[in-house]
Amino acid sequence: MKKVPDWLNSSLWSSVASPSDRISPYDSKSTTAAAPHPATEPPAPVLPPSVVREEPPEPEPVSPSNDRGDDEKVRPERPSAEDISRQSLLLAELSKKVINIGELRRITSQGLPDGSGIRSAVWKLLLGYLPPDRGLWLSELAKKRLQYQNFKTELLMNPSEITRKMDKSTVSGNDEMKSTSGELSRSDLTGGEHPLSLGETSVWNKFFQETEIIEQIDRDVKRTHPDMHFFSGDSLDAKANQEALKTVLTIFAKLNPGIRYVQGMNEILAPLYYVFRNDPNEGYAASAEADSFFCFVELLSGFRDNFCKQLDNSVVGIRSTITRLSEMLKQHDEELWRHLEITTKVNPQFYAFRWITLLLTQEFNFADSLHIWDALLSDPEGPQETVLRVCCAMLILVRRRLLAGDFTSNLRLLQNYPSTNIAHLLYVANKLRSTP
Amino acid sequence: MVLVLALGDLHIPHRAADLPAKFKSMLVPGKIQHIICTGNLCIKEVRDYLRTLCPDLHVTQGEYDEDTRYPETKTLTIGQFKLGICHGHQVMPWGDLDSLAMLQRQLDVDILVTGHTHQFTAYKHEGGVVINPGSATGAHSSVTYDVNPSFVLMDIDGLRVVVYVYELIDGEVKVDKIDFKKSTAPPSH
């Protein structure tokens, strides 16, 4: 049985909010014969090149300042020196005429500072919505926003309006009710369209079929982040935001008949829209709906297959992805893998399905999930690959509890993952990159 | 965009067993917001069936309806339009436009829906529009022979109404439409 790597046994991996059993030093309880290694780097660190990475200092590093947004505990703002230098690096990079995306990825992978409004621009760059050349930003944005506007006008017409437009091209006998009396003339249908049409290409038929999807979208949007004032509640802002989410998802569903809308897409869209809507630049914030539509499409394109039921059992489907997570865990921590999957029979599908398909938006508080998304979006391997490593890290971080637990307690733990230090989590995830 | 189904004079079970199959396959729940029925269903099973298509059902009394509690006339407002319903056997001469126009002015409605003649008609006069959806089952009447089953579906969209006429002719469903607009000023009487 492969030994747990020594660096995993370090006391560094105890997180702030965890109960005592994780903080107790691993060393004395370690089953391995190796002497305890407090804070040394593992043999072959695969870090992005030229990173001057400081050691994660104490077991309780200061977390970057929290979003001054909505809910959650109000943590005192104590940006570390690291954060400040990172912020200045970012601002420097972003103010260049042509931004080096590789460099941006490198800096972002360590996390973006909250409250500085940088995230909105950075995410747009990382997702390829904004070109690296700043000079092209204005024209690109104008083009895309206009395109979205056209989508809305075209696709959100109801069949009455559509047939009326079709009518205008032919002469219509629009009888005014107040003119001469007599029998009203009957005219032929435009394009054979009538409301009860069951024809496949009928706009009416398509409309009624899509009504179901739109109702589903409406239900899901209303349930998105019910604890946040931004998304939920009776305020005008919340209602406007919900409308925006609904419209984006509806347009996506209409433009993609192959995949339509699947529950969970609302959770992928929510962080994008939130970040863009909170852009300090008012013009950008006003176009958050259009911008998040395109970024949503881009983000989803990497793992659409997860949402396609027919592909579930295929090589590209979600089941195969979950298997890869399992393999990854086995590779890095066979003891845990064995205990989890064989001994306590906790099938990864019970917990990892939601972790992976929703990109961890449901497992942490909103602010933390934004940090995780910084890492997911900036990693050159792409969000789908990176999330697997983060999931694996999540398992490893709670290994003591898992090893001590049975099916019920393990499942409960993994389906309600405890709040944890995200910087730690991402650090561990980074370590899990496949080494040659 | 509100869809209103108007039909009547089914005479089930006395003169017809059921709606034509081709009609039934088109009339599915979830599409129609209101149903207007001129009367002569005649039994409550028909009313129950219509309710499955749409919960908002309005029926007026036909002379052969077994349930005698339907009103003689009914009015309702849908969007910008006021609609009136009456079976029509009360209005003499049957099917006469001027007499129906009088009824329409009495009810003060833009669109009057009546039946009894089992013949589809759609007329316009200064007071408004009178529509007879015919008999949805093609039941015979004392006035008309050789009845084609027919019904009407109105799409009320703002100030505009598109009346889709569904008729079963020689076993095939033929659909055409009538388009009219209401002026914003109230009609003078």
Tab-separated table of C-alpha atoms in Angstrom, chain A residues 158-161 163-164 167 172-190 193-198 204-205 207-208, chain B residues 1 3 25-27 30-31 81 110 120 122-126 128-129 151 153 155 157 160 164-167 175-183 188:
chain	number	residue	atom	x	y	z
A	158	ASN	CA	-44.252	35.307	-28.600
A	159	PRO	CA	-45.932	33.479	-31.499
A	160	SER	CA	-48.561	36.202	-31.877
A	161	GLU	CA	-45.871	38.716	-32.594
A	163	THR	CA	-47.022	35.617	-37.013
A	164	ARG	CA	-47.847	39.298	-37.121
A	167	ASP	CA	-48.170	38.872	-41.955
A	172	SER	CA	-53.237	41.609	-44.411
A	173	GLY	CA	-56.886	42.487	-44.288
A	174	ASN	CA	-56.875	44.168	-40.974
A	175	ASP	CA	-60.478	45.089	-40.541
A	176	GLU	CA	-61.126	47.961	-38.253
A	177	MET	CA	-64.052	47.165	-36.078
A	178	LYS	CA	-65.704	50.475	-36.627
A	179	SER	CA	-65.868	50.407	-40.431
A	180	THR	CA	-68.648	49.002	-42.611
A	181	SER	CA	-70.902	46.252	-41.337
A	182	GLY	CA	-71.051	42.869	-42.899
A	183	GLU	CA	-69.493	39.514	-42.925
A	184	LEU	CA	-65.874	39.394	-41.861
A	185	SER	CA	-63.629	37.944	-44.475
A	186	ARG	CA	-61.714	34.794	-43.743
A	187	SER	CA	-58.150	34.673	-44.904
A	188	ASP	CA	-55.583	31.983	-45.269
A	189	LEU	CA	-53.150	31.256	-42.520
A	190	THR	CA	-49.702	32.751	-42.748
A	193	GLU	CA	-49.457	28.668	-38.464
A	194	HIS	CA	-52.221	28.367	-35.921
A	195	PRO	CA	-52.079	28.027	-32.138
A	196	LEU	CA	-53.086	24.384	-31.986
A	197	SER	CA	-50.607	23.344	-34.598
A	198	LEU	CA	-48.712	20.185	-33.767
A	204	TRP	CA	-46.741	27.860	-31.789
A	205	ASN	CA	-45.772	24.271	-31.097
A	207	PHE	CA	-43.545	27.972	-28.007
A	208	PHE	CA	-45.622	25.565	-25.953
B	1	MET	CA	-51.295	36.863	-25.969
B	3	LEU	CA	-55.907	32.128	-26.190
B	25	SER	CA	-56.000	15.467	-30.680
B	26	MET	CA	-55.428	19.203	-31.075
B	27	LEU	CA	-57.217	20.285	-27.931
B	30	GLY	CA	-51.897	23.861	-21.143
B	31	LYS	CA	-52.373	25.962	-24.263
B	81	PHE	CA	-61.827	43.187	-24.929
B	110	ASP	CA	-66.979	44.142	-28.113
B	120	PHE	CA	-70.080	29.246	-38.296
B	122	ALA	CA	-68.539	36.070	-38.134
B	123	TYR	CA	-70.164	39.450	-38.641
B	124	LYS	CA	-69.207	42.984	-37.906
B	125	HIS	CA	-71.490	45.912	-37.208
B	126	GLU	CA	-71.112	49.290	-35.534
B	128	GLY	CA	-68.842	45.185	-32.522
B	129	VAL	CA	-68.327	41.671	-33.769
B	151	PHE	CA	-64.965	25.714	-33.369
B	153	LEU	CA	-59.867	29.908	-31.132
B	155	ASP	CA	-55.812	35.010	-29.913
B	157	ASP	CA	-53.157	40.297	-28.143
B	160	ARG	CA	-55.864	42.942	-31.895
B	164	TYR	CA	-58.730	31.059	-35.952
B	165	VAL	CA	-61.582	29.039	-37.448
B	166	TYR	CA	-61.233	25.273	-37.250
B	167	GLU	CA	-63.554	23.270	-39.481
B	175	VAL	CA	-57.984	26.268	-40.492
B	176	ASP	CA	-58.232	29.869	-41.531
B	177	LYS	CA	-58.351	33.128	-39.721
B	178	ILE	CA	-59.962	36.493	-39.305
B	179	ASP	CA	-57.969	39.455	-38.176
B	180	PHE	CA	-59.423	42.525	-36.579
B	181	LYS	CA	-58.399	45.376	-34.379
B	182	LYS	CA	-60.244	47.392	-31.867
B	183	SER	CA	-59.840	51.142	-32.061
B	188	SER	CA	-70.452	54.703	-30.053
